[in-house]
């Protein structure tokens, strides 16, 4: 496993140098919202068609999961800002993963490659994590804390991020929180449609009208308890499947409602950090038929592989 990871890191570093070079030709944008371009499908459009589709739909930010040379070349000279200014080393790494011990060394290796190119102030190395890192009693948000088994992985990472002034990348899905606890979690809070406060945090005296804010502030509270109170969080994934699960939850109406409201909501921050736009990436651009897991995993796309929208969305 270690030799395999070392080989993968070497290949990644070579591609990274190309990505860093091309990234300097990509314009910056003030948009808060972007879209994840996943490539786990055997029927997806060409890289150039995808870039054109981003432009045609006024999507100004893109996240990719590796520095794919063909995609990077297609981006050259466009107005689309690439999330390679945050390089994610690992995604949702769990303590039980056989490669978990290599996460922090890999981040250092990639940071050294960035530093060698003189881009330390422009490109930030981070890792993508998710709500599973939180203790079960992390409710209300002010009670947020990190699970003991995650601390050997995350403690050095948090120190690294603080030292390098890098953000933590968080995959945040109110959808999964809702389907995991339909008894206690309200659908309208997950969809940003609750008419009033649904979570009153007595510890912080803050009120929460939606699940997205409550989940994000829970992680902020957990970071504060782990000497990471100065960290910013970039929401590196968030979405809602339009099919593949329970019909009253995973449908086009709910997917469109969630995404439309998300686009507007992230402009204004959370109760804990108000007035601070939340950089957020919608998952995903296309339905991807080779994704593993539940059927819903293959239906998070804003578009079908034929580039037809699964539902109307306005990015203006």
mmCIF file of C-alpha atoms in Angstrom:
data_model
loop_
_atom_site.group_PDB
_atom_site.id
_atom_site.type_symbol
_atom_site.label_atom_id
_atom_site.label_comp_id
_atom_site.label_asym_id
_atom_site.label_seq_id
_atom_site.Cartn_x
_atom_site.Cartn_y
_atom_site.Cartn_z
ATOM 1 C CA UNK A 1 0.000 0.000 0.000
ATOM 2 C CA UNK A 2 2.812 2.424 0.907
ATOM 3 C CA UNK A 3 4.648 1.762 -2.393
ATOM 4 C CA UNK A 4 1.382 2.139 -4.303
ATOM 5 C CA UNK A 5 0.676 5.456 -2.573
ATOM 6 C CA UNK A 6 4.196 6.691 -3.244
ATOM 7 C CA UNK A 7 3.786 5.882 -6.930
ATOM 8 C CA UNK A 8 0.417 7.622 -7.019
ATOM 9 C CA UNK A 9 1.881 10.686 -5.289
ATOM 10 C CA UNK A 10 4.707 10.839 -7.830
ATOM 11 C CA UNK A 11 2.222 10.774 -10.699
ATOM 12 C CA UNK A 12 0.043 13.324 -8.904
ATOM 13 C CA UNK A 13 3.019 15.635 -8.361
ATOM 14 C CA UNK A 14 3.904 15.559 -12.061
ATOM 15 C CA UNK A 15 0.338 16.369 -13.043
ATOM 16 C CA UNK A 16 0.241 18.973 -10.295
ATOM 17 C CA UNK A 17 3.097 20.926 -11.836
ATOM 18 C CA UNK A 18 1.173 21.110 -15.099
ATOM 19 C CA UNK A 19 -1.934 22.138 -13.183
ATOM 20 C CA UNK A 20 -0.104 24.885 -11.308
ATOM 21 C CA UNK A 21 1.294 26.243 -14.565
ATOM 22 C CA UNK A 22 -2.065 26.264 -16.308
ATOM 23 C CA UNK A 23 -3.807 27.639 -13.232
ATOM 24 C CA UNK A 24 -1.822 30.865 -13.527
ATOM 25 C CA UNK A 25 -3.597 31.493 -16.851
ATOM 26 C CA UNK A 26 -7.106 31.082 -15.369
ATOM 27 C CA UNK A 27 -8.989 34.186 -14.346
ATOM 28 C CA UNK A 28 -10.239 34.702 -10.770
ATOM 29 C CA UNK A 29 -13.892 35.315 -9.987
ATOM 30 C CA UNK A 30 -15.843 36.600 -7.012
ATOM 31 C CA UNK A 31 -18.537 33.920 -7.300
ATOM 32 C CA UNK A 32 -19.327 32.025 -4.083
ATOM 33 C CA UNK A 33 -20.764 28.982 -5.844
ATOM 34 C CA UNK A 34 -19.116 26.423 -8.083
ATOM 35 C CA UNK A 35 -19.838 22.927 -9.355
ATOM 36 C CA UNK A 36 -17.910 19.669 -8.957
ATOM 37 C CA UNK A 37 -16.921 18.069 -12.242
ATOM 38 C CA UNK A 38 -16.739 14.340 -11.502
ATOM 39 C CA UNK A 39 -15.567 11.970 -14.235
ATOM 40 C CA UNK A 40 -16.885 8.592 -13.000
ATOM 41 C CA UNK A 41 -18.995 7.849 -16.042
ATOM 42 C CA UNK A 42 -18.465 6.099 -19.354
ATOM 43 C CA UNK A 43 -20.951 8.276 -21.232
ATOM 44 C CA UNK A 44 -19.884 11.786 -20.250
ATOM 45 C CA UNK A 45 -19.197 14.609 -22.731
ATOM 46 C CA UNK A 46 -15.648 15.407 -23.810
ATOM 47 C CA UNK A 47 -13.584 17.678 -21.568
ATOM 48 C CA UNK A 48 -13.912 20.574 -24.017
ATOM 49 C CA UNK A 49 -17.680 20.101 -24.224
ATOM 50 C CA UNK A 50 -17.865 20.164 -20.427
ATOM 51 C CA UNK A 51 -15.906 23.422 -20.209
ATOM 52 C CA UNK A 52 -18.182 24.934 -22.850
ATOM 53 C CA UNK A 53 -21.202 23.757 -20.862
ATOM 54 C CA UNK A 54 -19.917 25.469 -17.717
ATOM 55 C CA UNK A 55 -19.576 28.703 -19.672
ATOM 56 C CA UNK A 56 -22.976 28.401 -21.333
ATOM 57 C CA UNK A 57 -24.629 28.022 -17.931
ATOM 58 C CA UNK A 58 -22.653 30.857 -16.303
ATOM 59 C CA UNK A 59 -20.955 28.509 -13.817
ATOM 60 C CA UNK A 60 -17.823 30.414 -12.878
ATOM 61 C CA UNK A 61 -16.103 27.967 -10.528
ATOM 62 C CA UNK A 62 -15.175 24.305 -10.963
ATOM 63 C CA UNK A 63 -13.846 21.614 -8.668
ATOM 64 C CA UNK A 64 -12.065 18.613 -10.146
ATOM 65 C CA UNK A 65 -10.741 15.677 -8.144
ATOM 66 C CA UNK A 66 -7.331 15.379 -9.758
ATOM 67 C CA UNK A 67 -5.263 17.589 -12.089
ATOM 68 C CA UNK A 68 -6.546 15.936 -15.269
ATOM 69 C CA UNK A 69 -4.303 17.312 -18.056
ATOM 70 C CA UNK A 70 -7.029 17.294 -20.721
ATOM 71 C CA UNK A 71 -9.472 19.170 -18.505
ATOM 72 C CA UNK A 72 -6.795 21.649 -17.435
ATOM 73 C CA UNK A 73 -5.828 22.336 -21.027
ATOM 74 C CA UNK A 74 -9.482 22.915 -21.963
ATOM 75 C CA UNK A 75 -9.733 25.435 -19.113
ATOM 76 C CA UNK A 76 -6.812 27.515 -20.334
ATOM 77 C CA UNK A 77 -7.898 31.024 -21.275
ATOM 78 C CA UNK A 78 -11.431 30.659 -19.905
ATOM 79 C CA UNK A 79 -13.093 32.696 -17.165
ATOM 80 C CA UNK A 80 -13.761 29.592 -15.047
ATOM 81 C CA UNK A 81 -11.905 29.567 -11.740
ATOM 82 C CA UNK A 82 -10.550 26.162 -10.824
ATOM 83 C CA UNK A 83 -10.528 24.836 -7.298
ATOM 84 C CA UNK A 84 -6.888 23.834 -7.750
ATOM 85 C CA UNK A 85 -6.129 26.920 -5.668
ATOM 86 C CA UNK A 86 -7.201 24.483 -2.933
ATOM 87 C CA UNK A 87 -5.518 21.135 -3.554
ATOM 88 C CA UNK A 88 -7.453 18.401 -1.765
ATOM 89 C CA UNK A 89 -5.203 15.542 -0.674
ATOM 90 C CA UNK A 90 -7.577 12.702 0.126
ATOM 91 C CA UNK A 91 -11.350 12.820 0.345
ATOM 92 C CA UNK A 92 -13.350 11.641 3.368
ATOM 93 C CA UNK A 93 -10.438 9.635 4.791
ATOM 94 C CA UNK A 94 -11.558 7.446 7.710
ATOM 95 C CA UNK A 95 -9.387 6.047 10.533
ATOM 96 C CA UNK A 96 -10.062 2.516 9.273
ATOM 97 C CA UNK A 97 -8.728 3.262 5.786
ATOM 98 C CA UNK A 98 -5.394 1.488 5.210
ATOM 99 C CA UNK A 99 -3.903 4.685 3.751
ATOM 100 C CA UNK A 100 -5.074 6.992 6.580
ATOM 101 C CA UNK A 101 -1.585 7.105 8.109
ATOM 102 C CA UNK A 102 -0.214 8.538 4.869
ATOM 103 C CA UNK A 103 -2.632 11.493 4.660
ATOM 104 C CA UNK A 104 -0.552 14.005 6.600
ATOM 105 C CA UNK A 105 2.797 13.048 4.973
ATOM 106 C CA UNK A 106 1.123 13.333 1.575
ATOM 107 C CA UNK A 107 -0.107 16.837 2.400
ATOM 108 C CA UNK A 108 3.429 17.867 3.351
ATOM 109 C CA UNK A 109 4.810 16.394 0.114
ATOM 110 C CA UNK A 110 2.301 18.292 -2.014
ATOM 111 C CA UNK A 111 2.855 21.503 -0.024
ATOM 112 C CA UNK A 112 6.588 21.184 -0.700
ATOM 113 C CA UNK A 113 5.861 20.843 -4.431
ATOM 114 C CA UNK A 114 3.721 23.987 -4.285
ATOM 115 C CA UNK A 115 6.399 25.862 -2.348
ATOM 116 C CA UNK A 116 9.032 24.830 -4.880
ATOM 117 C CA UNK A 117 7.002 26.557 -7.587
ATOM 118 C CA UNK A 118 6.817 29.772 -5.539
ATOM 119 C CA UNK A 119 3.026 29.493 -5.224
ATOM 120 C CA UNK A 120 2.607 29.003 -1.466
ATOM 121 C CA UNK A 121 0.628 32.238 -1.143
ATOM 122 C CA UNK A 122 -1.657 31.363 -4.077
ATOM 123 C CA UNK A 123 -2.274 27.633 -3.706
ATOM 124 C CA UNK A 124 -3.429 26.053 -0.440
ATOM 125 C CA UNK A 125 -3.144 22.351 0.362
ATOM 126 C CA UNK A 126 -6.004 20.826 2.335
ATOM 127 C CA UNK A 127 -8.058 17.654 2.657
ATOM 128 C CA UNK A 128 -11.728 16.876 2.184
ATOM 129 C CA UNK A 129 -13.608 15.595 5.212
ATOM 130 C CA UNK A 130 -17.242 15.041 6.215
ATOM 131 C CA UNK A 131 -19.643 15.061 9.149
ATOM 132 C CA UNK A 132 -18.678 11.537 10.261
ATOM 133 C CA UNK A 133 -15.757 13.121 12.112
ATOM 134 C CA UNK A 134 -18.202 14.517 14.709
ATOM 135 C CA UNK A 135 -19.134 12.862 17.982
ATOM 136 C CA UNK A 136 -22.700 11.547 18.268
ATOM 137 C CA UNK A 137 -23.492 14.125 20.957
ATOM 138 C CA UNK A 138 -22.549 17.057 18.699
ATOM 139 C CA UNK A 139 -25.955 18.682 19.050
ATOM 140 C CA UNK A 140 -26.843 21.499 19.201
ATOM 141 C CA UNK A 141 -24.086 23.088 17.079
ATOM 142 C CA UNK A 142 -22.204 24.583 20.041
ATOM 143 C CA UNK A 143 -21.634 21.001 21.300
ATOM 144 C CA UNK A 144 -19.692 20.014 18.208
ATOM 145 C CA UNK A 145 -16.572 17.928 18.901
ATOM 146 C CA UNK A 146 -14.315 15.547 16.988
ATOM 147 C CA UNK A 147 -14.507 11.785 17.533
ATOM 148 C CA UNK A 148 -11.576 10.382 19.475
ATOM 149 C CA UNK A 149 -10.698 7.912 16.700
ATOM 150 C CA UNK A 150 -10.366 10.759 14.180
ATOM 151 C CA UNK A 151 -7.958 12.804 16.296
ATOM 152 C CA UNK A 152 -4.742 10.961 15.291
ATOM 153 C CA UNK A 153 -5.582 11.826 11.679
ATOM 154 C CA UNK A 154 -7.012 15.300 12.127
ATOM 155 C CA UNK A 155 -4.913 16.840 14.916
ATOM 156 C CA UNK A 156 -1.753 17.165 12.765
ATOM 157 C CA UNK A 157 -3.867 18.166 9.758
ATOM 158 C CA UNK A 158 -5.566 20.971 11.708
ATOM 159 C CA UNK A 159 -2.189 22.234 12.930
ATOM 160 C CA UNK A 160 -0.894 22.107 9.336
ATOM 161 C CA UNK A 161 -3.907 24.026 7.996
ATOM 162 C CA UNK A 162 -3.617 26.717 10.677
ATOM 163 C CA UNK A 163 0.115 27.093 10.059
ATOM 164 C CA UNK A 164 -0.366 27.428 6.281
ATOM 165 C CA UNK A 165 -3.541 29.529 6.518
ATOM 166 C CA UNK A 166 -5.353 26.914 4.452
ATOM 167 C CA UNK A 167 -9.080 26.146 4.686
ATOM 168 C CA UNK A 168 -10.613 22.836 5.679
ATOM 169 C CA UNK A 169 -12.635 21.287 2.860
ATOM 170 C CA UNK A 170 -15.956 19.896 4.101
ATOM 171 C CA UNK A 171 -18.411 17.719 2.185
ATOM 172 C CA UNK A 172 -21.723 18.805 3.695
ATOM 173 C CA UNK A 173 -24.986 17.032 2.842
ATOM 174 C CA UNK A 174 -28.224 17.882 4.657
ATOM 175 C CA UNK A 175 -29.752 15.183 2.429
ATOM 176 C CA UNK A 176 -27.820 12.420 4.196
ATOM 177 C CA UNK A 177 -28.531 13.913 7.611
ATOM 178 C CA UNK A 178 -32.242 13.904 6.798
ATOM 179 C CA UNK A 179 -32.506 10.364 5.405
ATOM 180 C CA UNK A 180 -30.440 9.107 8.339
ATOM 181 C CA UNK A 181 -32.903 10.486 10.887
ATOM 182 C CA UNK A 182 -36.292 11.241 9.348
ATOM 183 C CA UNK A 183 -37.939 11.004 12.737
ATOM 184 C CA UNK A 184 -36.127 13.999 14.236
ATOM 185 C CA UNK A 185 -34.984 16.027 11.215
ATOM 186 C CA UNK A 186 -37.510 18.099 9.298
ATOM 187 C CA UNK A 187 -37.446 18.024 5.508
ATOM 188 C CA UNK A 188 -38.142 21.744 5.254
ATOM 189 C CA UNK A 189 -35.060 22.497 7.365
ATOM 190 C CA UNK A 190 -32.970 20.362 5.016
ATOM 191 C CA UNK A 191 -34.370 22.174 1.945
ATOM 192 C CA UNK A 192 -33.991 25.741 3.314
ATOM 193 C CA UNK A 193 -37.794 26.162 3.327
ATOM 194 C CA UNK A 194 -38.584 26.199 7.065
ATOM 195 C CA UNK A 195 -40.576 29.374 7.856
ATOM 196 C CA UNK A 196 -38.912 29.970 11.232
ATOM 197 C CA UNK A 197 -36.190 28.756 13.615
ATOM 198 C CA UNK A 198 -36.149 24.965 13.970
ATOM 199 C CA UNK A 199 -33.027 24.568 16.155
ATOM 200 C CA UNK A 200 -32.462 26.803 19.166
ATOM 201 C CA UNK A 201 -28.932 26.450 20.544
ATOM 202 C CA UNK A 202 -29.022 27.324 24.225
ATOM 203 C CA UNK A 203 -25.246 27.107 24.475
ATOM 204 C CA UNK A 204 -24.607 29.825 21.914
ATOM 205 C CA UNK A 205 -28.059 31.439 22.040
ATOM 206 C CA UNK A 206 -28.184 31.210 18.262
ATOM 207 C CA UNK A 207 -31.200 30.068 16.256
ATOM 208 C CA UNK A 208 -31.037 27.926 13.137
ATOM 209 C CA UNK A 209 -33.644 27.955 10.381
ATOM 210 C CA UNK A 210 -31.919 25.369 8.204
ATOM 211 C CA UNK A 211 -29.836 22.226 8.569
ATOM 212 C CA UNK A 212 -26.981 23.428 6.347
ATOM 213 C CA UNK A 213 -26.065 26.234 8.764
ATOM 214 C CA UNK A 214 -26.457 23.989 11.803
ATOM 215 C CA UNK A 215 -24.166 21.335 10.328
ATOM 216 C CA UNK A 216 -21.544 23.857 9.246
ATOM 217 C CA UNK A 217 -21.480 25.649 12.600
ATOM 218 C CA UNK A 218 -21.211 22.285 14.373
ATOM 219 C CA UNK A 219 -17.946 21.655 12.551
ATOM 220 C CA UNK A 220 -16.750 25.176 13.360
ATOM 221 C CA UNK A 221 -17.456 24.474 17.051
ATOM 222 C CA UNK A 222 -15.552 21.181 16.826
ATOM 223 C CA UNK A 223 -12.570 22.926 15.227
ATOM 224 C CA UNK A 224 -12.514 25.524 18.007
ATOM 225 C CA UNK A 225 -12.148 22.725 20.564
ATOM 226 C CA UNK A 226 -9.261 21.255 18.521
ATOM 227 C CA UNK A 227 -7.190 24.468 18.284
ATOM 228 C CA UNK A 228 -8.579 25.192 14.838
ATOM 229 C CA UNK A 229 -10.791 28.148 15.648
ATOM 230 C CA UNK A 230 -9.043 30.350 13.081
ATOM 231 C CA UNK A 231 -9.752 27.971 10.189
ATOM 232 C CA UNK A 232 -12.125 28.785 7.379
ATOM 233 C CA UNK A 233 -14.272 26.040 5.869
ATOM 234 C CA UNK A 234 -14.886 25.636 2.161
ATOM 235 C CA UNK A 235 -17.932 23.486 1.445
ATOM 236 C CA UNK A 236 -16.300 21.272 -1.149
ATOM 237 C CA UNK A 237 -19.429 19.225 -1.907
ATOM 238 C CA UNK A 238 -23.157 19.636 -1.320
ATOM 239 C CA UNK A 239 -26.092 18.345 -3.312
ATOM 240 C CA UNK A 240 -29.367 16.479 -3.477
ATOM 241 C CA UNK A 241 -30.169 13.451 -5.669
ATOM 242 C CA UNK A 242 -33.035 13.768 -8.117
ATOM 243 C CA UNK A 243 -33.749 10.019 -8.288
ATOM 244 C CA UNK A 244 -32.713 6.614 -7.009
ATOM 245 C CA UNK A 245 -34.194 6.610 -3.499
ATOM 246 C CA UNK A 246 -37.473 7.168 -1.686
ATOM 247 C CA UNK A 247 -39.711 9.023 -4.118
ATOM 248 C CA UNK A 248 -40.934 11.547 -1.567
ATOM 249 C CA UNK A 249 -37.334 12.625 -0.887
ATOM 250 C CA UNK A 250 -35.170 11.971 -3.939
ATOM 251 C CA UNK A 251 -37.099 13.710 -6.675
ATOM 252 C CA UNK A 252 -36.599 16.545 -9.126
ATOM 253 C CA UNK A 253 -38.658 19.006 -7.081
ATOM 254 C CA UNK A 254 -36.597 18.561 -3.905
ATOM 255 C CA UNK A 255 -33.299 18.568 -5.803
ATOM 256 C CA UNK A 256 -34.180 21.800 -7.562
ATOM 257 C CA UNK A 257 -35.441 23.380 -4.336
ATOM 258 C CA UNK A 258 -32.279 22.500 -2.437
ATOM 259 C CA UNK A 259 -29.837 23.629 -5.124
ATOM 260 C CA UNK A 260 -31.703 26.850 -5.928
ATOM 261 C CA UNK A 261 -31.868 27.816 -2.259
ATOM 262 C CA UNK A 262 -28.242 26.795 -1.654
ATOM 263 C CA UNK A 263 -27.018 29.115 -4.419
ATOM 264 C CA UNK A 264 -28.724 32.069 -2.753
ATOM 265 C CA UNK A 265 -28.043 31.080 0.846
ATOM 266 C CA UNK A 266 -24.251 30.824 0.737
ATOM 267 C CA UNK A 267 -23.953 34.531 -0.025
ATOM 268 C CA UNK A 268 -24.655 35.444 3.601
ATOM 269 C CA UNK A 269 -22.821 33.191 6.082
ATOM 270 C CA UNK A 270 -24.107 31.247 9.093
ATOM 271 C CA UNK A 271 -25.434 32.340 12.523
ATOM 272 C CA UNK A 272 -21.994 31.660 14.030
ATOM 273 C CA UNK A 273 -20.151 33.474 11.234
ATOM 274 C CA UNK A 274 -22.667 35.902 9.745
ATOM 275 C CA UNK A 275 -22.068 38.154 6.771
ATOM 276 C CA UNK A 276 -19.215 36.014 5.445
ATOM 277 C CA UNK A 277 -19.947 34.305 2.102
ATOM 278 C CA UNK A 278 -19.408 30.551 2.105
ATOM 279 C CA UNK A 279 -17.413 29.236 -0.823
ATOM 280 C CA UNK A 280 -19.447 26.209 -1.887
ATOM 281 C CA UNK A 281 -19.310 23.570 -4.634
ATOM 282 C CA UNK A 282 -22.439 21.784 -5.821
ATOM 283 C CA UNK A 283 -22.143 18.059 -6.346
ATOM 284 C CA UNK A 284 -22.250 17.438 -9.233
ATOM 285 C CA UNK A 285 -22.266 18.633 -12.832
ATOM 286 C CA UNK A 286 -23.455 15.321 -14.350
ATOM 287 C CA UNK A 287 -25.067 12.077 -13.297
ATOM 288 C CA UNK A 288 -22.177 9.584 -13.171
ATOM 289 C CA UNK A 289 -23.120 5.997 -13.974
ATOM 290 C CA UNK A 290 -19.905 4.441 -12.653
ATOM 291 C CA UNK A 291 -20.171 5.772 -9.107
ATOM 292 C CA UNK A 292 -20.335 3.063 -6.466
ATOM 293 C CA UNK A 293 -22.808 2.784 -3.605
ATOM 294 C CA UNK A 294 -26.559 3.349 -3.449
ATOM 295 C CA UNK A 295 -28.474 4.148 -6.620
ATOM 296 C CA UNK A 296 -28.836 7.750 -5.462
ATOM 297 C CA UNK A 297 -25.061 8.196 -5.893
ATOM 298 C CA UNK A 298 -25.589 8.081 -9.654
ATOM 299 C CA UNK A 299 -28.255 10.824 -9.642
ATOM 300 C CA UNK A 300 -26.676 13.904 -8.066
ATOM 301 C CA UNK A 301 -26.064 15.639 -11.376
ATOM 302 C CA UNK A 302 -27.470 18.976 -12.427
ATOM 303 C CA UNK A 303 -27.339 17.569 -15.958
ATOM 304 C CA UNK A 304 -27.661 14.221 -17.657
ATOM 305 C CA UNK A 305 -24.625 13.017 -19.625
ATOM 306 C CA UNK A 306 -26.336 14.267 -22.807
ATOM 307 C CA UNK A 307 -26.058 17.787 -21.292
ATOM 308 C CA UNK A 308 -29.815 18.151 -20.813
ATOM 309 C CA UNK A 309 -30.740 19.674 -17.437
ATOM 310 C CA UNK A 310 -32.332 17.387 -14.876
ATOM 311 C CA UNK A 311 -34.125 20.534 -13.669
ATOM 312 C CA UNK A 312 -33.795 24.270 -14.373
ATOM 313 C CA UNK A 313 -31.180 26.119 -12.320
ATOM 314 C CA UNK A 314 -30.152 29.777 -12.546
ATOM 315 C CA UNK A 315 -26.568 30.679 -11.648
ATOM 316 C CA UNK A 316 -26.965 34.390 -12.333
#
